mmCIF file of C-alpha atoms and ligand atoms in Angstrom:
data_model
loop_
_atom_site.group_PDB
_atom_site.id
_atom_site.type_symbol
_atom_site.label_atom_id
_atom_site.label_comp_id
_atom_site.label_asym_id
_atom_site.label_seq_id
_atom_site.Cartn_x
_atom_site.Cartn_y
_atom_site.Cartn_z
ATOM 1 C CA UNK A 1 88.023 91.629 97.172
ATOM 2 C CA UNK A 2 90.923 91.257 94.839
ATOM 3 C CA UNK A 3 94.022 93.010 96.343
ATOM 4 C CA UNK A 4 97.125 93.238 94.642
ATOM 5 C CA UNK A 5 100.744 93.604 96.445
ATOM 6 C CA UNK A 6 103.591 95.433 94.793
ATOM 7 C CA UNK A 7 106.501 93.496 95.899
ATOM 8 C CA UNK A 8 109.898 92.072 94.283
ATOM 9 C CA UNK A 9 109.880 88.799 96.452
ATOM 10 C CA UNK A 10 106.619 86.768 97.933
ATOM 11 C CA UNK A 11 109.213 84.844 100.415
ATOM 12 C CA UNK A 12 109.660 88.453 102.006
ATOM 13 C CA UNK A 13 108.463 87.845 105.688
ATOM 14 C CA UNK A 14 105.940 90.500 105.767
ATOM 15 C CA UNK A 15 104.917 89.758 102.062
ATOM 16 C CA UNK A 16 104.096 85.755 103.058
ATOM 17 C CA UNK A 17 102.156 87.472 106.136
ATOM 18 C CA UNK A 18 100.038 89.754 103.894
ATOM 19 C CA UNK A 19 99.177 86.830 101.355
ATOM 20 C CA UNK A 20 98.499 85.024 104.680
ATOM 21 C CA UNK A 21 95.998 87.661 106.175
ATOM 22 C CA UNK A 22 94.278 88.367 103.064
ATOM 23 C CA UNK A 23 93.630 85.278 101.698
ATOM 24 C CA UNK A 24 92.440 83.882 105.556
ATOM 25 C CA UNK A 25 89.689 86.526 105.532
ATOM 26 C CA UNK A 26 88.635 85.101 102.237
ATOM 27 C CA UNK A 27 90.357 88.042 99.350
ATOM 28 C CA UNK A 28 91.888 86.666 96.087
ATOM 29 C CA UNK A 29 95.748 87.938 96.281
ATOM 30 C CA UNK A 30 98.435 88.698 93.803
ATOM 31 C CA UNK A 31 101.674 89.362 94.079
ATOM 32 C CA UNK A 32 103.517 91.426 92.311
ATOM 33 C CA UNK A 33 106.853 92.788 90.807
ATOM 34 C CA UNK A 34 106.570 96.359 90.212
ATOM 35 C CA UNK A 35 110.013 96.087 87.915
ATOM 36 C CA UNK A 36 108.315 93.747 85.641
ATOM 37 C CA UNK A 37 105.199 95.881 85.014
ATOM 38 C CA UNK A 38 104.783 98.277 82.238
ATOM 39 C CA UNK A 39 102.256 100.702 81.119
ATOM 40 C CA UNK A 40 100.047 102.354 78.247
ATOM 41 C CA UNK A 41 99.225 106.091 78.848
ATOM 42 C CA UNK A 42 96.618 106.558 76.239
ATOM 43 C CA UNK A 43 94.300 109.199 76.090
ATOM 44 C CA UNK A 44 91.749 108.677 78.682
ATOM 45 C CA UNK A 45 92.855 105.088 78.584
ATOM 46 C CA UNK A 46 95.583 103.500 81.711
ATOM 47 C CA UNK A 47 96.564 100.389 81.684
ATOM 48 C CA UNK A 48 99.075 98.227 83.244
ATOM 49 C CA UNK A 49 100.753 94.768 81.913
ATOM 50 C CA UNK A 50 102.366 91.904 83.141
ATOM 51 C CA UNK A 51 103.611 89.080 80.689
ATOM 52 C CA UNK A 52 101.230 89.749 77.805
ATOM 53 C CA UNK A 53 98.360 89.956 79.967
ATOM 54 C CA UNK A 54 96.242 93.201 81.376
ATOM 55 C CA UNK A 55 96.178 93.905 85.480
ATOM 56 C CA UNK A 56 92.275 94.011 85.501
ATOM 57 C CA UNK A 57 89.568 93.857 88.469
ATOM 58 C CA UNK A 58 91.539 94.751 91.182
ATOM 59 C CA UNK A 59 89.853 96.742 94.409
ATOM 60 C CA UNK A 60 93.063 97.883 95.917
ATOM 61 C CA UNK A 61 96.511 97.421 96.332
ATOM 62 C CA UNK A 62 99.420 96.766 98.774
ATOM 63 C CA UNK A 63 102.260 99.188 98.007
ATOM 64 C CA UNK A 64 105.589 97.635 99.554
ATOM 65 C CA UNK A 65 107.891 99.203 97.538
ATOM 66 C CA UNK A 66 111.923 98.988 98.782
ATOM 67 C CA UNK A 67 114.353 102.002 99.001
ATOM 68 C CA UNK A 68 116.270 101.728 95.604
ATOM 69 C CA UNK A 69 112.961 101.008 93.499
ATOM 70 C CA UNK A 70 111.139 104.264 94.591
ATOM 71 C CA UNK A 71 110.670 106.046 90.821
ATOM 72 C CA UNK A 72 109.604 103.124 89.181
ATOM 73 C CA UNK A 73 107.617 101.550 92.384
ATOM 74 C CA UNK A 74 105.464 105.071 92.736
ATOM 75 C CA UNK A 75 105.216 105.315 89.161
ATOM 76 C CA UNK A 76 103.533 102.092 88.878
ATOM 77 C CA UNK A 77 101.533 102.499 91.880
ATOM 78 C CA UNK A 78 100.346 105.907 90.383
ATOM 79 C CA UNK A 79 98.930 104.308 87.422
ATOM 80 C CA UNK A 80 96.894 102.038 89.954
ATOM 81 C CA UNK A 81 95.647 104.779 91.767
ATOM 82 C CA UNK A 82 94.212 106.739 88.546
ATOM 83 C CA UNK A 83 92.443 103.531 87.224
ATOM 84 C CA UNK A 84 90.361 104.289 90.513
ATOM 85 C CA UNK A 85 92.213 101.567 92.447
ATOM 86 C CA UNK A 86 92.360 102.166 96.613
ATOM 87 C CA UNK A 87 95.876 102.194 97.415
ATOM 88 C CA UNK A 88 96.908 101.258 101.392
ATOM 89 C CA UNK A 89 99.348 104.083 101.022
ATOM 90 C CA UNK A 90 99.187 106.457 98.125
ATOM 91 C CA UNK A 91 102.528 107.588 95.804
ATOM 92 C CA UNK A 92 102.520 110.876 96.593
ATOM 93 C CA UNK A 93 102.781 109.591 100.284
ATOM 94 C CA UNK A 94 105.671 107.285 99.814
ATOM 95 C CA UNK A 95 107.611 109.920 97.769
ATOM 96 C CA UNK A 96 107.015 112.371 100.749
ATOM 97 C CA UNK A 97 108.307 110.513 103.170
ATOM 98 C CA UNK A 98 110.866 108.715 101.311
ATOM 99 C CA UNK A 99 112.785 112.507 100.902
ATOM 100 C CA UNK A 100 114.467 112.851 104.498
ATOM 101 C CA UNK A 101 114.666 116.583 104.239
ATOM 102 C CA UNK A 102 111.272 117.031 102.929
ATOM 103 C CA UNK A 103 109.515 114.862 105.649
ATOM 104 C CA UNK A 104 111.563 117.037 108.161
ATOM 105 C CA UNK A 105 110.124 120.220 106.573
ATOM 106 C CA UNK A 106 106.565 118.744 106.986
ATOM 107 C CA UNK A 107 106.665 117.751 109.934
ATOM 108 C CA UNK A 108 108.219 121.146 111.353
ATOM 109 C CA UNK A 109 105.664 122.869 109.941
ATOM 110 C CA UNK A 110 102.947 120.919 111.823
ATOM 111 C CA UNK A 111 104.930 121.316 114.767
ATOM 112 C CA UNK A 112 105.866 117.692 115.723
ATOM 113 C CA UNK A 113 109.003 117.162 117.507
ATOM 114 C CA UNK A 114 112.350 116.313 115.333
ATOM 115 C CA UNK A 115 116.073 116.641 115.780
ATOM 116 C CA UNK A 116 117.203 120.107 115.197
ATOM 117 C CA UNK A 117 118.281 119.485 111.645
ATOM 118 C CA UNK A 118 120.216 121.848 109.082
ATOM 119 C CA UNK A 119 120.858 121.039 104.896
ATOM 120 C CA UNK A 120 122.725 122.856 102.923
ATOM 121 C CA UNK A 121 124.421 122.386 99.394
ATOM 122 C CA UNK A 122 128.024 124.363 99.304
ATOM 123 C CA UNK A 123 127.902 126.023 102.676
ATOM 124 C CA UNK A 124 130.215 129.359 102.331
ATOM 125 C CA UNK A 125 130.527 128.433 105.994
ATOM 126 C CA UNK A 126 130.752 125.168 107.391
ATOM 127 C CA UNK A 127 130.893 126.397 110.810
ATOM 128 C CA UNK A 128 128.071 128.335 110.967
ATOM 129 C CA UNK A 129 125.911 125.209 109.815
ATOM 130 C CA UNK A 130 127.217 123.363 112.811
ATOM 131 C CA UNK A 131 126.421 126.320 115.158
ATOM 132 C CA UNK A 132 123.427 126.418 114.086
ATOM 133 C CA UNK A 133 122.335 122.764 114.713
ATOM 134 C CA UNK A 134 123.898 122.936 118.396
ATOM 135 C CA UNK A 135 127.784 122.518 117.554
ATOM 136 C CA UNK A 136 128.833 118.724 118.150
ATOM 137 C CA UNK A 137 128.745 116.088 118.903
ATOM 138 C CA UNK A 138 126.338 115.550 115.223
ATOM 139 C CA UNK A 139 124.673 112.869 113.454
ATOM 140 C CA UNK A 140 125.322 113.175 109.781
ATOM 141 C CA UNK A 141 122.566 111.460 107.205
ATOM 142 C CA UNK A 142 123.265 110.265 103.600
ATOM 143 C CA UNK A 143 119.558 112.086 102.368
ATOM 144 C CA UNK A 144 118.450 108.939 100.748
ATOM 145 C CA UNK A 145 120.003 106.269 103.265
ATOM 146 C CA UNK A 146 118.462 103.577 104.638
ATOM 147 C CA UNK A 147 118.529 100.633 107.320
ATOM 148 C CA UNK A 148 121.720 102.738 108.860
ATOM 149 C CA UNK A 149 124.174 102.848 105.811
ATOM 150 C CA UNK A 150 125.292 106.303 105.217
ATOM 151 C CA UNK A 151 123.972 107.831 109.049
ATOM 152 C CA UNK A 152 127.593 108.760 110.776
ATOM 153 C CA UNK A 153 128.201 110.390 114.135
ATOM 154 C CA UNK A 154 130.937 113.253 114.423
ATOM 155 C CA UNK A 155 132.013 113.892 117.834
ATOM 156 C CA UNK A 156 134.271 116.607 117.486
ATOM 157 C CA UNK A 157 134.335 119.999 115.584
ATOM 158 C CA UNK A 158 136.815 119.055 113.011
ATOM 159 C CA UNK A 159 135.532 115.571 112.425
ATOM 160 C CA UNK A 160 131.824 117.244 111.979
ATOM 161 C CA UNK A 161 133.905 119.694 109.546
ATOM 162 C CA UNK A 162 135.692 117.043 107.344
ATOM 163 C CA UNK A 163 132.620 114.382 107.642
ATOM 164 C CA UNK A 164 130.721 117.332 106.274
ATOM 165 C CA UNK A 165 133.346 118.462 103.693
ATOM 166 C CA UNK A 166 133.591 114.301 102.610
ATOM 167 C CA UNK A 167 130.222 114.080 101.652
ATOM 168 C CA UNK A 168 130.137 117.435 100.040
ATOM 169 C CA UNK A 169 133.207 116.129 97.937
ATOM 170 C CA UNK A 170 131.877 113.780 96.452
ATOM 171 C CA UNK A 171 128.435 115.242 95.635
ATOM 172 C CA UNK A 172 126.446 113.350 98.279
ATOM 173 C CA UNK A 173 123.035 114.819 99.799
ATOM 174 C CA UNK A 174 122.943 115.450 103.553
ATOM 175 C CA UNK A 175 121.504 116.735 106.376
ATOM 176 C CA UNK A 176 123.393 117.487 109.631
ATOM 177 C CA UNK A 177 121.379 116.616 112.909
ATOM 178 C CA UNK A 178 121.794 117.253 116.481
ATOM 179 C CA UNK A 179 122.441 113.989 118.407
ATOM 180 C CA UNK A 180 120.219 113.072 121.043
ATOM 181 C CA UNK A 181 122.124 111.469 122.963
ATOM 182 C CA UNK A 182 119.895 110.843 125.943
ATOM 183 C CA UNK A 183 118.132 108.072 123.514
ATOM 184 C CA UNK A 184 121.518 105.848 124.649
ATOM 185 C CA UNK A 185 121.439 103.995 121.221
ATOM 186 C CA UNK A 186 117.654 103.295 121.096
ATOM 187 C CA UNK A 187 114.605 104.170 119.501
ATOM 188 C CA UNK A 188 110.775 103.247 119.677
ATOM 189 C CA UNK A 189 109.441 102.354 116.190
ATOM 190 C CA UNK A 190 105.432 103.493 116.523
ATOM 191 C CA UNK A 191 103.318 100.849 113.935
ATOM 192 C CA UNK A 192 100.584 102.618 112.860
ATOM 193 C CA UNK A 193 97.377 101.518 110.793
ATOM 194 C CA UNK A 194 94.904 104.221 110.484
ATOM 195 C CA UNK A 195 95.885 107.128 112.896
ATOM 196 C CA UNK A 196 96.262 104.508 115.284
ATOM 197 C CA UNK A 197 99.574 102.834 117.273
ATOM 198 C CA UNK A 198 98.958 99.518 116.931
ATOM 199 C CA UNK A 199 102.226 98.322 118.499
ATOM 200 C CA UNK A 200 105.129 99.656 119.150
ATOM 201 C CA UNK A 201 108.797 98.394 120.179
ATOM 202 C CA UNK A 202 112.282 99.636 121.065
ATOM 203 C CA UNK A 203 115.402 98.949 119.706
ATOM 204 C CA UNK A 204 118.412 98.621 120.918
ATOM 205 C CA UNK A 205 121.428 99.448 119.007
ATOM 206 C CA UNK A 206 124.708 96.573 119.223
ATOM 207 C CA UNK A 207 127.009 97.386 122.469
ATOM 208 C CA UNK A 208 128.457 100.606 121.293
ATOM 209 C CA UNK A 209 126.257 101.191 118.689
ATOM 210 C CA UNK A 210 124.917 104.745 118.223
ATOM 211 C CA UNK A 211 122.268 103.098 115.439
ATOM 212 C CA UNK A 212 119.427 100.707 116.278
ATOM 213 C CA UNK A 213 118.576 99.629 113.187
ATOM 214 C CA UNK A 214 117.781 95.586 113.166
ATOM 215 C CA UNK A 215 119.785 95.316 109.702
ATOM 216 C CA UNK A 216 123.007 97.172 112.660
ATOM 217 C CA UNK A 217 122.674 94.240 114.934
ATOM 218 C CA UNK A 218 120.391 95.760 117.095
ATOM 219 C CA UNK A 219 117.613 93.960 118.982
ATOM 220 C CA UNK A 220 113.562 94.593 119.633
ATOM 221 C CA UNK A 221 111.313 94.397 122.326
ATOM 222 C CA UNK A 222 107.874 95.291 123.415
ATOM 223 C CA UNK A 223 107.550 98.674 125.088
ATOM 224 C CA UNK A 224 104.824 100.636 126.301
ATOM 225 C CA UNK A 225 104.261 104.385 124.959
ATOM 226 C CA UNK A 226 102.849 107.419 126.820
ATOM 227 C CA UNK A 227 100.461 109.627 125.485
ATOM 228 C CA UNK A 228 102.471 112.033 124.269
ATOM 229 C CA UNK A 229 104.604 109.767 122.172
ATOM 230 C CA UNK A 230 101.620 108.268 121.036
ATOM 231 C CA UNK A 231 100.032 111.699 120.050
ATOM 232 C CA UNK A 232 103.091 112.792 118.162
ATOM 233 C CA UNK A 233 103.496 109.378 115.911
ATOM 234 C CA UNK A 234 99.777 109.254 114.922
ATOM 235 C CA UNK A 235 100.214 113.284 114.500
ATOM 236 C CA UNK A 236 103.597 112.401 111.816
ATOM 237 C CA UNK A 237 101.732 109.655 110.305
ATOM 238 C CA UNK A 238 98.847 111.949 109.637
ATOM 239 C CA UNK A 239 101.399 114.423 108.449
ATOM 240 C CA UNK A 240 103.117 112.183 106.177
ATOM 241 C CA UNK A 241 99.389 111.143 104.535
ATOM 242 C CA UNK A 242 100.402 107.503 105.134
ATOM 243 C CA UNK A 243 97.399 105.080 106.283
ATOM 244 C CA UNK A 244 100.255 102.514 107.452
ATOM 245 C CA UNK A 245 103.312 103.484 108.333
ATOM 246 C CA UNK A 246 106.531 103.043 110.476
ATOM 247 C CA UNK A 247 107.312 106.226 112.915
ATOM 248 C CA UNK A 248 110.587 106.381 114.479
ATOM 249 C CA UNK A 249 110.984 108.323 117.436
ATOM 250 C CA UNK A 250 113.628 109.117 120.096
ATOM 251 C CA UNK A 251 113.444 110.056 123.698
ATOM 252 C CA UNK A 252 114.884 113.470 124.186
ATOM 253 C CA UNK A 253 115.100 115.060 126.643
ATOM 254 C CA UNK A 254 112.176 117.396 125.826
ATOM 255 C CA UNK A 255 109.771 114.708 124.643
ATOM 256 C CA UNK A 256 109.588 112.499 121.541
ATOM 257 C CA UNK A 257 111.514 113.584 118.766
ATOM 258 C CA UNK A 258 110.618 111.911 115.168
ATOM 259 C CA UNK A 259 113.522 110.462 113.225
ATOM 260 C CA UNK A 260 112.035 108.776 109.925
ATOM 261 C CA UNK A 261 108.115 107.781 108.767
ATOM 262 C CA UNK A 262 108.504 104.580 106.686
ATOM 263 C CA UNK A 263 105.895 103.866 104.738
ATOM 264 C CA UNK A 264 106.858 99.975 103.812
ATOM 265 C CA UNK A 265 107.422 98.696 107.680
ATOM 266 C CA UNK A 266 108.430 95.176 108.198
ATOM 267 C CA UNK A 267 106.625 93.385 110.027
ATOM 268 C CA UNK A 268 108.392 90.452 111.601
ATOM 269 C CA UNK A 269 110.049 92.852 114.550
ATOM 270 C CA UNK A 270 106.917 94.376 115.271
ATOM 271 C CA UNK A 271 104.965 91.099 115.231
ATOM 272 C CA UNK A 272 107.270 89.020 116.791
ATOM 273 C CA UNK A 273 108.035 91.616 119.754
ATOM 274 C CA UNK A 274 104.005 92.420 119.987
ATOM 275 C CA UNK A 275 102.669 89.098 119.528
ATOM 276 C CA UNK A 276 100.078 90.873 117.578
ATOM 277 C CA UNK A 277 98.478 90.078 113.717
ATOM 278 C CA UNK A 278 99.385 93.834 112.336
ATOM 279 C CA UNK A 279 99.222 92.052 108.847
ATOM 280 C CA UNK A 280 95.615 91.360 109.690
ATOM 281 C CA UNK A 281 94.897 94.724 110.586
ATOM 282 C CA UNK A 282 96.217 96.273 107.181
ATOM 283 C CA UNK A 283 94.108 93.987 105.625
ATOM 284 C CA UNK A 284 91.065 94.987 107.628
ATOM 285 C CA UNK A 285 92.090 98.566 107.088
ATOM 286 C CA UNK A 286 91.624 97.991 103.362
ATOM 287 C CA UNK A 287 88.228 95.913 103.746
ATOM 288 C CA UNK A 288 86.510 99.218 105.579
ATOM 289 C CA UNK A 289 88.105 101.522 103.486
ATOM 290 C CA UNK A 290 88.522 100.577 99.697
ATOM 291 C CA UNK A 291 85.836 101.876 97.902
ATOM 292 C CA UNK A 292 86.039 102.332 93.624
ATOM 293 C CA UNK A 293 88.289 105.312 92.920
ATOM 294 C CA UNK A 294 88.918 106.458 96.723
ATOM 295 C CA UNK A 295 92.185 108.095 96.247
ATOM 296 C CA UNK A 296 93.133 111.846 96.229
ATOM 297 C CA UNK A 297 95.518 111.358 93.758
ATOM 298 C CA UNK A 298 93.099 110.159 90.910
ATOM 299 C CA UNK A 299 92.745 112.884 88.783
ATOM 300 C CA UNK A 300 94.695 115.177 90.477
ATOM 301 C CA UNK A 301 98.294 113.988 90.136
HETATM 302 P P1 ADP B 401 117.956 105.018 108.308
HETATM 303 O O1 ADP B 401 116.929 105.473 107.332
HETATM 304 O O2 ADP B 401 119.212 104.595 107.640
HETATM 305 O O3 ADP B 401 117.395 104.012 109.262
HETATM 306 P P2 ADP B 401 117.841 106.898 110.523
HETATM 307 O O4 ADP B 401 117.663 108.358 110.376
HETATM 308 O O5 ADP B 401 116.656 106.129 110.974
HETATM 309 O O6 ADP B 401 118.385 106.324 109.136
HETATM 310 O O7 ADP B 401 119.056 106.643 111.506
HETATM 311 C C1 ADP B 401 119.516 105.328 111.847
HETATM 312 C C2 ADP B 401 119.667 105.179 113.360
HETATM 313 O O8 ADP B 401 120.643 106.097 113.872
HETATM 314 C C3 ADP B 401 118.404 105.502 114.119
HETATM 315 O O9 ADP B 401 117.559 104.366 114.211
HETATM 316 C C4 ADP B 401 118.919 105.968 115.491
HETATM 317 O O10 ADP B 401 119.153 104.862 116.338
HETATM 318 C C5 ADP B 401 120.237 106.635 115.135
HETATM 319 N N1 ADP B 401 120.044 108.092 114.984
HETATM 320 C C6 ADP B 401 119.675 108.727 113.850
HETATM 321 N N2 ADP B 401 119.567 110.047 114.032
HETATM 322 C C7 ADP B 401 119.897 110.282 115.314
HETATM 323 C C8 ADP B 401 119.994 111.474 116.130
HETATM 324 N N3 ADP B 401 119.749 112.669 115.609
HETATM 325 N N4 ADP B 401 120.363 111.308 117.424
HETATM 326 C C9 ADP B 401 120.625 110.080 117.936
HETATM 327 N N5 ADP B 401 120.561 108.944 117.233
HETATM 328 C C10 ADP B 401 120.202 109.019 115.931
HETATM 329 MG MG1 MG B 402 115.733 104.309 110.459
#
């Protein structure tokens, strides 16, 4: 097969490790820099160019598109996806789960566990929002944060009130989240490839760190699951409509609760802490599922 992989920088750890897998099971590989494509939208005729020359004879492609290049990343990928080329994870999946309030919608609607969440715009009454996630202690999230930037805990009523009031101020997107805090700084990132965990690890946030993100200091290890926390990430990832994906999850006191589904994982955490070759099994993924113009989205927007 010839697979393509959207992605700024081939050093990128997980990047090198895709280039790796594919090419060891014997695929012609190219990576790629979304930001430098561009495309003609004739009619009946998509194409897509990089330095003077056409993209052309590609089976399917490796989205791993970062945070602040969302619009143009999907847009590109979209164009991939209606010349009838298999995407690991489609656009309209990424943009899904990229939207912190909309995932939470989703997923609420399928009944998976999440945080007790509230959004609002210009509350008339900030109060009332806060009563109505639990009162404090909160966890206030920038809509569009990621890797921990912009995620704040208020302990008190009046620092929940003037967090809140801040980032209304100045025009910024949030939600307002209860704060589990049985999950004692940690959470238990779910890989999964195909409505399957594939491995899964637990971080650990810095000594008094309420975040566990890696990019926060914290640290991974191995962990192992039970069924029900394995049910409800392979139930978000399903959800979501992502065929790889990260699922976050903390331990609540009444069972898994799902934080974030990111649909461009790293892999060297969940490698190195699992000893396993995930990169391998996206790969193979692709190899028993790529077939000509398999995507909803082709056609259909
Ligand atoms: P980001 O996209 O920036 O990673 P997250 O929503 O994943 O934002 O939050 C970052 C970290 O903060 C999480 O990994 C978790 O450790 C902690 N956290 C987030 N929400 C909550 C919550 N409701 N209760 C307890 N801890 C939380
Ligand atoms: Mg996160």
């Amino acid at each position: 097969m010839k697979i393509a992989i959207l992605s700024r920088n081939k050093k990128l750890y997980s990047t090198s490790r895709l280039v790796e897998a594919a090419k060891q099971r014997g695929h012609e590989v190219q990576v790629i820099d979304v930001l430098r494509c561009y495309m003609n939208i004739g009619a009946n005729n998509l194409t897509i160019h990089l330095r003077g020359q056409a993209l052309e004879g590609f089976d399917a492609v490796i989205p791993r598109i970062g945070a602040s290049v969302t619009f143009y990343g999907t847009a590109v990928l979209r164009q991939f996806e209606m010349m009838g080329i298999y995407p690991l994870n489609e656009s309209v999946a990424i943009t899904r789960s990229r939207d912190k309030l909309r995932s939470m919608q989703l997923l609420s609607r399928k009944g998976v566990g999440i945080p007790e969440t509230g959004f609002a715009n210009k509350p008339g009454d900030i109060k009332d929002l806060i009563d109505l996630v639990g009162g404090p202690p909160l966890v206030i999230k920038l809509l569009e944060g990621t890797q921990g930037i912009g995620v704040v805990l208020a302990e008190t009523q009046k620092a929940s009130e003037s967090v809140i009031e801040g980032f209304m101020g100045v025009q910024a997107e949030i939600l307002i989240q209860e704060f589990v805090k049985e999950a004692k700084g940690a959470d238990i990132r779910c890989l999964c490839v195909g409505n399957k965990v594939v491995a899964a690890m637990k971080r650990q946030g810095a000594p008094g760190e309420f975040r566990s993100n890696l990019h926060r200091g914290g640290t991974a290890e191995l962990v192992k699951i039970t069924p029900q926390e394995r049910a409800t990430a392979v139930k978000a990832a399903k959800t979501m409509g992502l065929n790889v994906c990260g699922v976050d999850l903390l331990r609540s006191a009444n069972g898994p609760v799902v934080m974030e589904v990111n649909s461009s994982p790293g892999l060297e955490g969940i490698e190195g802490a699992s000893g396993k070759d995930i990169a391998g099994m996206m790969i193979e993924f692709i190899e028993k599922n790529a077939k000509v113009g398999k995507t909803r989205t082709r056609g259909k927007g």
